CSV table of C-alpha atoms and ligand atoms in Angstrom, one decimal:
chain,number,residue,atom,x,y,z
A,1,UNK,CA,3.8,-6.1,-13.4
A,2,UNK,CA,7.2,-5.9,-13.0
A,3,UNK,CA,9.2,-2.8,-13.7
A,4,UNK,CA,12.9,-3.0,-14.8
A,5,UNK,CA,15.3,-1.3,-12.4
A,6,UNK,CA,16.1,2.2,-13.2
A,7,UNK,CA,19.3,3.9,-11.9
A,8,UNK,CA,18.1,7.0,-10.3
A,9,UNK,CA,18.7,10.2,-12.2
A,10,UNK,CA,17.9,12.5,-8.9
A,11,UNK,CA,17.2,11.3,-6.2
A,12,UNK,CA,14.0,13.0,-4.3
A,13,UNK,CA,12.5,12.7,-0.6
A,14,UNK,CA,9.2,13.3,0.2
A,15,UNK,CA,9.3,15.2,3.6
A,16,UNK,CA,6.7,16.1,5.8
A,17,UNK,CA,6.3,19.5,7.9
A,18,UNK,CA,6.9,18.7,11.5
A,19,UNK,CA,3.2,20.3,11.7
A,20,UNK,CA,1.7,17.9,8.9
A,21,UNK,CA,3.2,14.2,10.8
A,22,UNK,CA,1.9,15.8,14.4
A,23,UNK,CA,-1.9,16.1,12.7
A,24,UNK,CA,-1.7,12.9,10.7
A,25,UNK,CA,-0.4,11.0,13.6
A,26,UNK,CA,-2.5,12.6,16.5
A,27,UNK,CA,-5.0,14.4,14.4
A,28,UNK,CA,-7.5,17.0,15.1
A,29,UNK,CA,-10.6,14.7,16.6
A,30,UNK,CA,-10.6,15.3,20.4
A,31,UNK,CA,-11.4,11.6,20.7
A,32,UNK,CA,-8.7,10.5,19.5
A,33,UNK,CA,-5.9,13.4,21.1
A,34,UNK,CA,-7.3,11.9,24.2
A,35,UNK,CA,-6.4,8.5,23.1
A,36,UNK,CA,-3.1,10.0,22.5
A,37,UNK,CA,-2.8,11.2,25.9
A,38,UNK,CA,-3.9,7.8,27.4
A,39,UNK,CA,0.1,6.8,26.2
A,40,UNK,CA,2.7,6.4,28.8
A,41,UNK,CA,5.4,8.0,28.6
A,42,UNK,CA,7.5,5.6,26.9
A,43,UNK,CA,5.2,4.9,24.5
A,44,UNK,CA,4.5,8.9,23.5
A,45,UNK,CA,8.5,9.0,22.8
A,46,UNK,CA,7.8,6.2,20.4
A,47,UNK,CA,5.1,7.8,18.3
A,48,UNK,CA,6.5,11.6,18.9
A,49,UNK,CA,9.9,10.5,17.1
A,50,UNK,CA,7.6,10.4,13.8
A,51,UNK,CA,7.4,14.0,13.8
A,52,UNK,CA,10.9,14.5,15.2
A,53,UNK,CA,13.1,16.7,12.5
A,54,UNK,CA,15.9,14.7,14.0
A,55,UNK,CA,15.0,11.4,14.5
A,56,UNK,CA,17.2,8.7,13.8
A,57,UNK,CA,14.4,6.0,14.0
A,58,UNK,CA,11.8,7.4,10.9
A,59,UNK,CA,13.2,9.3,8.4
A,60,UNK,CA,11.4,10.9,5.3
A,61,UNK,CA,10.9,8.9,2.3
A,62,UNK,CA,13.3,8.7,-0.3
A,63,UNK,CA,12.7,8.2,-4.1
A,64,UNK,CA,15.4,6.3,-5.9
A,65,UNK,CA,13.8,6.1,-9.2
A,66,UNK,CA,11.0,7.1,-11.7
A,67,UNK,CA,9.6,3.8,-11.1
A,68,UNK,CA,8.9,4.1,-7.4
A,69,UNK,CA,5.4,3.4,-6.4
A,70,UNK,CA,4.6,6.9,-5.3
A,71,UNK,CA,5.5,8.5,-8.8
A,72,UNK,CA,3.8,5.9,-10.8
A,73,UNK,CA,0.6,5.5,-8.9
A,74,UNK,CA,-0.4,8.6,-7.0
A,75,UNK,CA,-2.6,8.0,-4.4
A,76,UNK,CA,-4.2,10.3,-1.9
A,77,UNK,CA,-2.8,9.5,1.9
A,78,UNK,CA,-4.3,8.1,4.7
A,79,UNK,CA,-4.0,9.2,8.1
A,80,UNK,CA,-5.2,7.9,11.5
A,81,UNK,CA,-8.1,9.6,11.5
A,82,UNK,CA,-9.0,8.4,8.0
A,83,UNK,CA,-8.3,5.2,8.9
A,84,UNK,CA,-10.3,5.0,11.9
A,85,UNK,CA,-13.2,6.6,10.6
A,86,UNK,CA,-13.0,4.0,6.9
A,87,UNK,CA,-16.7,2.6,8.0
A,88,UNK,CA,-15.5,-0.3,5.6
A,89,UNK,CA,-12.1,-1.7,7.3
A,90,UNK,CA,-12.2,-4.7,8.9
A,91,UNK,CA,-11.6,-5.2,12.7
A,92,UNK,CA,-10.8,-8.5,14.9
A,93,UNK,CA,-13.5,-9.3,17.2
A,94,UNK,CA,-12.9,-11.7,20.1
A,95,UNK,CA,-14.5,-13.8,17.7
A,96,UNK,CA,-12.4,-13.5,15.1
A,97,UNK,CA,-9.5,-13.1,16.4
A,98,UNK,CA,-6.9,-15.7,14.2
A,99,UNK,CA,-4.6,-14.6,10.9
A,100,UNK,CA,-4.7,-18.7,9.4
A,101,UNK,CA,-1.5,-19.5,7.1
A,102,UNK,CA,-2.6,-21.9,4.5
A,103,UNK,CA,0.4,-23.8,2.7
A,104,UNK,CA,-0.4,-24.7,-0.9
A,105,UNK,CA,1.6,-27.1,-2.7
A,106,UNK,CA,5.6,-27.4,-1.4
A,107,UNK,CA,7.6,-24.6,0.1
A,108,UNK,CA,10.4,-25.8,0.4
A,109,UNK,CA,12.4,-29.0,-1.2
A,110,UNK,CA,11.5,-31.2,1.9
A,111,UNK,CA,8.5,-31.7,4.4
A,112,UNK,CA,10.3,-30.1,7.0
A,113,UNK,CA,11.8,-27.1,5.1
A,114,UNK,CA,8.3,-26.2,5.1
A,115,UNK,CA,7.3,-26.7,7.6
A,116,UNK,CA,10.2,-24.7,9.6
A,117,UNK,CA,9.1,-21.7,6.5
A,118,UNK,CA,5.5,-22.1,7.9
A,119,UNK,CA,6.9,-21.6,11.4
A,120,UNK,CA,8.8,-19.0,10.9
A,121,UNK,CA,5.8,-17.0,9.4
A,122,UNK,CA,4.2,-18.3,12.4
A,123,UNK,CA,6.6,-16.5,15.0
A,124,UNK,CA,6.8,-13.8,12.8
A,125,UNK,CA,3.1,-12.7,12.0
A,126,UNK,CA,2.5,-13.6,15.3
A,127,UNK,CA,4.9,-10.8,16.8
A,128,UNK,CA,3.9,-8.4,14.4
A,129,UNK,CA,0.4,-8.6,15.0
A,130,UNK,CA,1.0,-8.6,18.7
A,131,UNK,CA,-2.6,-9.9,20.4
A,132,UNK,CA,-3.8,-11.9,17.4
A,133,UNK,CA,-3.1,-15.8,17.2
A,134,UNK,CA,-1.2,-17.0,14.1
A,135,UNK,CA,-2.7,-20.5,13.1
A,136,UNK,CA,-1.2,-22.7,10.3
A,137,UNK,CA,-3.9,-24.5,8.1
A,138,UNK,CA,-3.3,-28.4,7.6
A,139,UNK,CA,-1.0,-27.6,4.1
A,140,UNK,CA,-2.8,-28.6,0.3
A,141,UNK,CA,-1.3,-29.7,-2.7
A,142,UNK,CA,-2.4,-27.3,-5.8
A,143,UNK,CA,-4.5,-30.3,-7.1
A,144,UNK,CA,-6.7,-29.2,-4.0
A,145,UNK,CA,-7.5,-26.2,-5.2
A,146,UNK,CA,-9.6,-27.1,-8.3
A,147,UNK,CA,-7.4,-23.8,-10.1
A,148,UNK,CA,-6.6,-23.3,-13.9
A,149,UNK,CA,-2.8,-22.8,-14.6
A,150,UNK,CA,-0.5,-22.1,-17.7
A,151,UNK,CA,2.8,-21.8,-18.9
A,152,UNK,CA,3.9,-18.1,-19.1
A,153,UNK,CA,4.6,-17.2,-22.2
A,154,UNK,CA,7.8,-15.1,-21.6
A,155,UNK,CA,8.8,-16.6,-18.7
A,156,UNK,CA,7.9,-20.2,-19.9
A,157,UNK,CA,7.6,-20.5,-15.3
A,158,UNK,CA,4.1,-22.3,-14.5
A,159,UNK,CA,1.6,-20.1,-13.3
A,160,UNK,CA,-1.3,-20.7,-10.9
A,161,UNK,CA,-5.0,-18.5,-11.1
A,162,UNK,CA,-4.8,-15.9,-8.3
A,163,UNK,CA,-8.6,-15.7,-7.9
A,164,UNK,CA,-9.4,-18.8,-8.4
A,165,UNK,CA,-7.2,-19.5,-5.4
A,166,UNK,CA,-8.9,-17.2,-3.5
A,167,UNK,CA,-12.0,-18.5,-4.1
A,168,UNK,CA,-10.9,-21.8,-2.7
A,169,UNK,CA,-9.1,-20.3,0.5
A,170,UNK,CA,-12.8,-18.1,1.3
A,171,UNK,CA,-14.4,-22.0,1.0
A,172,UNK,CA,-12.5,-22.9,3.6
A,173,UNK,CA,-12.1,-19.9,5.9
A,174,UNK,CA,-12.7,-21.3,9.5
A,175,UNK,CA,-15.4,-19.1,11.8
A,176,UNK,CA,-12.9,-17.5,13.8
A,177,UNK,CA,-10.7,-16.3,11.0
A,178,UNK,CA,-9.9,-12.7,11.0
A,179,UNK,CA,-8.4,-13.3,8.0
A,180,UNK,CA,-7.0,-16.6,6.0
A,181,UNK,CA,-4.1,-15.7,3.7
A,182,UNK,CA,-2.6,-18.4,1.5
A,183,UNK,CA,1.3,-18.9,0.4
A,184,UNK,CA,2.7,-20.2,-2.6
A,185,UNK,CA,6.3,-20.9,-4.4
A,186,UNK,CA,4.7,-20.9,-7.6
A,187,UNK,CA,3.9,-17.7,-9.5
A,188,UNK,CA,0.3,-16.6,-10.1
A,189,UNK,CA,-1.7,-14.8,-12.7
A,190,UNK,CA,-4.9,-13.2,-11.9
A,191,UNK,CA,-6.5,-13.0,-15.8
A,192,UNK,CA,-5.3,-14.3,-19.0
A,193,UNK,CA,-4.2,-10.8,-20.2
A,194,UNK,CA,-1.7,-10.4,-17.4
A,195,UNK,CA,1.9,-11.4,-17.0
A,196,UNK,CA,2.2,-12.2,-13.2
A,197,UNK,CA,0.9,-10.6,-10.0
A,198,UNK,CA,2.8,-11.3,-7.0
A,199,UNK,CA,-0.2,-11.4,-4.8
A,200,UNK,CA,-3.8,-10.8,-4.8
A,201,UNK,CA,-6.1,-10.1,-1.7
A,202,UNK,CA,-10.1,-9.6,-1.4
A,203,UNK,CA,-10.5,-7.0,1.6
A,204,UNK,CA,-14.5,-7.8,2.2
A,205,UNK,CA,-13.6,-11.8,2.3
A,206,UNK,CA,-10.7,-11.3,4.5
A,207,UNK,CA,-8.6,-13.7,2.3
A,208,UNK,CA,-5.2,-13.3,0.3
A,209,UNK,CA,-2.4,-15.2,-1.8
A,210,UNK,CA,1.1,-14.5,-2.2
A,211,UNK,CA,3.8,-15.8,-3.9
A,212,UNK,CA,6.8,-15.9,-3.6
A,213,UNK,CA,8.1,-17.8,-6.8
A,214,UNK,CA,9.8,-14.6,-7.6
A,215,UNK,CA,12.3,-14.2,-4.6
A,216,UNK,CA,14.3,-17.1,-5.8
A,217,UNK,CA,17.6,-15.9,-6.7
A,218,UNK,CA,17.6,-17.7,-9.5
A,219,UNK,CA,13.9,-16.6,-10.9
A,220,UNK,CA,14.9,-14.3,-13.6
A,221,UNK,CA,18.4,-16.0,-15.0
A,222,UNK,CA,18.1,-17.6,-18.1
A,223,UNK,CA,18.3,-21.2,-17.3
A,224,UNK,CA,15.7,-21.4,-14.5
A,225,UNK,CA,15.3,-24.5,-13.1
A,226,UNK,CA,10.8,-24.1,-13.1
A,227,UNK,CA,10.9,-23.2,-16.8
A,228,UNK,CA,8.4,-25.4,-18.9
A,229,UNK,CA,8.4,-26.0,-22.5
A,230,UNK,CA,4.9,-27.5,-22.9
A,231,UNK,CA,2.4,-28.0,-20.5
A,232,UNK,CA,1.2,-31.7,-21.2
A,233,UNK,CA,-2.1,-32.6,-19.2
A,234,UNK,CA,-4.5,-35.1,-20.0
A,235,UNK,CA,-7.1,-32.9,-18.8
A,236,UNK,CA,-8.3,-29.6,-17.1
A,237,UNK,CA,-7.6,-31.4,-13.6
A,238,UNK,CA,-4.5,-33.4,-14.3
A,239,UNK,CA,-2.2,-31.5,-11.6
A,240,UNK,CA,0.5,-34.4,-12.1
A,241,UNK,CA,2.7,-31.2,-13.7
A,242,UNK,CA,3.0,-30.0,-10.1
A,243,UNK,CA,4.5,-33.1,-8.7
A,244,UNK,CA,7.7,-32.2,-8.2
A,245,UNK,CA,7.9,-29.2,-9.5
A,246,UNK,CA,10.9,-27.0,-8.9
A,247,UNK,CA,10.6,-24.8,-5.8
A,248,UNK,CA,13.3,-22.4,-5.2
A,249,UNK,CA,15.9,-22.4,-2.1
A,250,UNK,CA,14.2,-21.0,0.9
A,251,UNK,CA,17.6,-18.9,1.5
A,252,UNK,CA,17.6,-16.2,4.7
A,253,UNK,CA,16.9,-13.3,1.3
A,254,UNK,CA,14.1,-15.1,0.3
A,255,UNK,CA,12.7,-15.4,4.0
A,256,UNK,CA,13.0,-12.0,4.8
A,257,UNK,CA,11.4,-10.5,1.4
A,258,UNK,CA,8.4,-13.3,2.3
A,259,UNK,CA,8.1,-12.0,5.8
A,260,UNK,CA,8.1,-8.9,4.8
A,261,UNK,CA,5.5,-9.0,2.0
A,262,UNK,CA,3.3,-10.9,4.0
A,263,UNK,CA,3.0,-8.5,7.1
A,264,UNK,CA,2.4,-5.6,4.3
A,265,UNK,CA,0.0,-7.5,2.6
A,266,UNK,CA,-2.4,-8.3,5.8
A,267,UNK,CA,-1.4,-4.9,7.1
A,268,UNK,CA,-3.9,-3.8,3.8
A,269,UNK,CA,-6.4,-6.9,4.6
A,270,UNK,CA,-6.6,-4.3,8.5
A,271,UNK,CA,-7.4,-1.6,5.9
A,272,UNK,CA,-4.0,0.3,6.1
A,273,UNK,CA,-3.5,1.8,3.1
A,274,UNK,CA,0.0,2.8,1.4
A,275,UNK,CA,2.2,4.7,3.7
A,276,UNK,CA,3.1,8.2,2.2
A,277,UNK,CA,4.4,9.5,5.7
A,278,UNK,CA,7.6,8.2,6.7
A,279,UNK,CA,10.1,5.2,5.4
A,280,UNK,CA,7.5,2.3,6.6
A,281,UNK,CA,7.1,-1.4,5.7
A,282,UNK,CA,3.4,-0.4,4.2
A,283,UNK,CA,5.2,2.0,1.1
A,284,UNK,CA,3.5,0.4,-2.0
A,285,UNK,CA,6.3,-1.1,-4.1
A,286,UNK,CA,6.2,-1.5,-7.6
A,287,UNK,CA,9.6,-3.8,-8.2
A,288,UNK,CA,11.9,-6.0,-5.9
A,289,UNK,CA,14.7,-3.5,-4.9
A,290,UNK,CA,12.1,-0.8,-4.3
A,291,UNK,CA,10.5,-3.8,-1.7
A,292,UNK,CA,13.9,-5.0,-0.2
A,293,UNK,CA,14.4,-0.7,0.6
A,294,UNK,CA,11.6,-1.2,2.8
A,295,UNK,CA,11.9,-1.5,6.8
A,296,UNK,CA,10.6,-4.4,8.2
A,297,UNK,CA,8.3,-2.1,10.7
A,298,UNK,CA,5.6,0.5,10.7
A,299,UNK,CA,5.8,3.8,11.0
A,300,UNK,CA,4.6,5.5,13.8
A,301,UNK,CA,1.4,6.1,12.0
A,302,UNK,CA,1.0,3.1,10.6
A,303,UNK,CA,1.9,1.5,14.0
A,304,UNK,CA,-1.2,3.7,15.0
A,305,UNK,CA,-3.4,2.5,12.7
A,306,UNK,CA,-2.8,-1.1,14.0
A,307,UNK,CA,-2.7,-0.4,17.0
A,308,UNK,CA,-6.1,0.7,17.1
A,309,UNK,CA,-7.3,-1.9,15.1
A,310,UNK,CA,-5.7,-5.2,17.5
A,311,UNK,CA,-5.9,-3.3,20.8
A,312,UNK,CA,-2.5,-4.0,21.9
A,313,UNK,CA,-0.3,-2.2,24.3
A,314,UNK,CA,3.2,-0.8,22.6
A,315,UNK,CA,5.4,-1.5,24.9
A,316,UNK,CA,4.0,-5.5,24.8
A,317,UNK,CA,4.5,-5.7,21.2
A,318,UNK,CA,8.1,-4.3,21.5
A,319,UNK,CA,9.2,-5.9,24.4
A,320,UNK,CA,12.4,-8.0,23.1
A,321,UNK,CA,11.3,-11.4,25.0
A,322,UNK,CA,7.9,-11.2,23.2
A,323,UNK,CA,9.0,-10.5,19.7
A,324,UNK,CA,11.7,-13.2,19.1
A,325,UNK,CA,11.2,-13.7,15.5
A,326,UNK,CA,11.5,-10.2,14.6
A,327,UNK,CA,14.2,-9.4,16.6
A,328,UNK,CA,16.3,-12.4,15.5
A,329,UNK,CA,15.2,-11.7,11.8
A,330,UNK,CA,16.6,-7.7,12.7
A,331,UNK,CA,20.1,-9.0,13.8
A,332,UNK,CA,20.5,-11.8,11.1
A,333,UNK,CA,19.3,-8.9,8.1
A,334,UNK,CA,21.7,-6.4,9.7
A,335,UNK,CA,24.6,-8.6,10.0
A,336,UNK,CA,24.2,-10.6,6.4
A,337,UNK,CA,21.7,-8.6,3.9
A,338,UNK,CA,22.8,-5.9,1.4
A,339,UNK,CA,19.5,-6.0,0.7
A,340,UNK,CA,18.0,-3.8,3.0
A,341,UNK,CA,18.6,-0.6,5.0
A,342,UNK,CA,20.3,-1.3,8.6
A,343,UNK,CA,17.3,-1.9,11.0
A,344,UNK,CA,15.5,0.7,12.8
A,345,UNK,CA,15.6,0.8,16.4
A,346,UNK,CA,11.8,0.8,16.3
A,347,UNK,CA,11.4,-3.0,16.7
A,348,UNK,CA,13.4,-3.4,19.5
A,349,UNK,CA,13.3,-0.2,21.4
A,350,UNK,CA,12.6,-0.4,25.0
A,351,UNK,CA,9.5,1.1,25.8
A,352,UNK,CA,9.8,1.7,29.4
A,353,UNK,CA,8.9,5.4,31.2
A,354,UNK,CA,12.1,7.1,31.5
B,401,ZN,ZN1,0.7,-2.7,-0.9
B,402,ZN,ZN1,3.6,4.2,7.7
C-alpha cells in the first residue's frame, strides 16, 4: 500500500554500538571469525568500516518520517550468523547458478527501448550479483500469461494478478534457474481486496514480479495517460486491452528506482532479510521517497550475507572494470538525481592491500 508522504516531525537515527555492528558482522561462531580472518587486507578495511564510528562510507540509519518502514513494521534483525544458519534460505549451486529476467508485455514505447531496459538490468544484476549469470527470457505479451486483470477502482490504472503471474513464471522456470524474476510496466494486484502491490515474490519457488508502473513520473497526476474508464473484453481471455497500452517513459529516475528495486527484491529471494544495521539498499521501504533515500549497495553486513551465499571474492565484485553498469549508474545518479543520497564509495572502492 502506498503511504502518503509525511514531513518529518523529528527526525530519528537508529545507531548501533560500535560493539553491536562488530558481533553482527563478524559474530560470535568461531567458524565463521575464521572466515573473517581468511579476508585480505583490503577486503577487512571494507567490512571493518561498518563498525567504524567515523566512517564516511556506512552511516547509521536515519528516520525521516512516522511512515518509515522500521516504525511501521517492526521486525526483529538478522545478522550474519542468522543468516547463515536460516536452514531455509536458498543457495546457488553450480547447477543453478542463473538469475533469468523475463519481460512481460512492453517496457518501453519501442522494441528496442526494451530491449536496451532489459540490458541494462542485465549489466546491472549481473555486477551486483558478481559470479552469477544474468539471463534474459525470450520477452511475453500479458496474453501469455493466462492472468486475470481489472481496472483499479481509485486509480482507474489497469492492473495485472501478481500471483497468478507467478504462477506462470514457476511454469516456465528453466533447470538451471537460481531464480526467475519477472518485470512489468503495468501495475499489479495480488487479491481483489487490495489496492496495488508493487511486487510479489515466492521464496521456496525462487520466482518474483515487479512492477514498475508506479515510477512513471507521471503515475499519480490526475490526467494519467494508462487511466481506463471501462474495461471492455469480450471474454475472460480477451487481452486485446493491453495492445497498446500506455507504458510510461523509461527516463534515467525511472531506471535507477527499477534497478534498485530489483537487486533488493532478489537480495530477499537469497534470504536477506530487511537491513536494520546501517543505511543499505535492503532497508524495507514502505513509500517512493523512503525507496529513492536508499543506497544503491549493501551494507557491509548485507554485503556479507551475499557474499556467503555466491562465493565471490570482494575485491572482484568491486573492481571498477568488472562492475560497469553500477559504476556508470553511480556517476550518472550523482551528477543528475535529487533523488537520492550522493553515492557511497562502497561500489567503487578499490579493494587492493594497502
Ligand atoms: Zn523488502
Ligand atoms: Zn544491510
Amino acid at each position: 500500500m502506498r503511504c502518503e508522504w509525511k514531513k518529518p516531525v523529528t527526525m530519528q537515527t537508529v545507531r548501533h554500538s560500535e560493539h553491536t555492528l562488530k558481533t553482527a558482522l563478524i559474530s560470535k561462531n568461531p567458524a565463521l571469525v575464521s572466515q573473517y580472518e581468511k579476508l585480505d587486507a583490503g577486503e577487512k578495511r571494507l567490512m571493518d568500516e561498518a563498525f567504524r564510528p567515523d566512517s564516511n562510507l556506512f552511516g547509521p540509519i536515519t528516520l525521516h518520517s512516522q511512515s518509515d518502514w522500521i516504525t511501521s513494521h517492526p521486525e526483529a534483525p538478522q545478522d550474519f550468523a542468522e543468516f547463515f544458519n536460516d536452514p531455509y534460505r536458498k543457495t546457488p549451486s553450480p547447477q543453478k547458478h542463473s538469475i533469468y529476467i523475463q519481460c512481460i508485455g512492453s517496457l518501453g514505447n519501442t522494441g528496442s527501448i526494451s530491449e536496451e531496459y532489459v540490458k541494462w538490468f542485465k549489466g546491472y544484476c549481473e555486477a551486483f550479483f558478481y559470479g552469477l549469470t544474468v539471463k534474459p527470457l525470450e520477452p511475453v505479451p500479458v496474453s501469455a500469461t493466462r492472468c486475470s486483470f481489472r481496472i483499479n477502482d481509485n486509480t482507474q490504472n489497469l492492473q495485472i494478478h501478481a500471483r497468478q503471474i507467478l504462477k506462470f513464471l514457476k511454469k516456465k522456470k528453466p533447470e538451471d534457474a537460481f531464480c526467475v524474476v519477472g518485470i512489468i510496466m503495468i501495475d499489479l494486484y495480488p487479491r481483489d481486496s487490495w489496492n496495488f502491490v508493487s511486487g510479489q515474490a515466492s521464496l521456496t519457488d525462487g520466482v518474483g514480479i515487479f512492477s514498475f508502473a508506479r515510477y512513471g513520473s507521471d503515475f499519480y497526476i490526475s490526467h494519467y495517460e494508462g487511466k481506463l474508464k471501462k474495461l471492455q473484453k469480450k471474454s475472460s481471455r480477451d487481452y486485446s486491452v493491453f495492445d497498446n497500452y500506455y507504458v510510461p517513459e523509461v527516463a534515467s529516475v525511472l531506471l535507477l528506482q527499477s534497478c534498485k528495486t530489483l537487486t533488493h527484491e532478489i537480495g530477499h529471494i537469497f534470504g536477506l532479510q530487511h537491513c536494520q544495521w546501517l543505511t543499505c539498499l535492503m532497508q524495507g521501504s514502505d513509500h517512493l521517497e523512503e525507496a529513492d533515500q536508499r543506497p544503491l549497495d549493501l551494507c557491509p553486513i548485507c554485503l556479507c550475507k551475499l557474499q556467503s551465499a555466491i562465493g565471490f571474492h570482494l575485491k572482484d565484485r568491486y573492481k571498477g572494470t568488472r562492475v560497469p553498469a553500477l559504476a556508470v549508474l553511480i556517476t550518472w545518479a550523482s551528477s543528475q538525481s535529487q533523488l537520492c543520497e550522493p553515492p557511497k564509495a562502497s561500489a567503487i572502492l578499490p579493494l587492493e592491500p594497502g
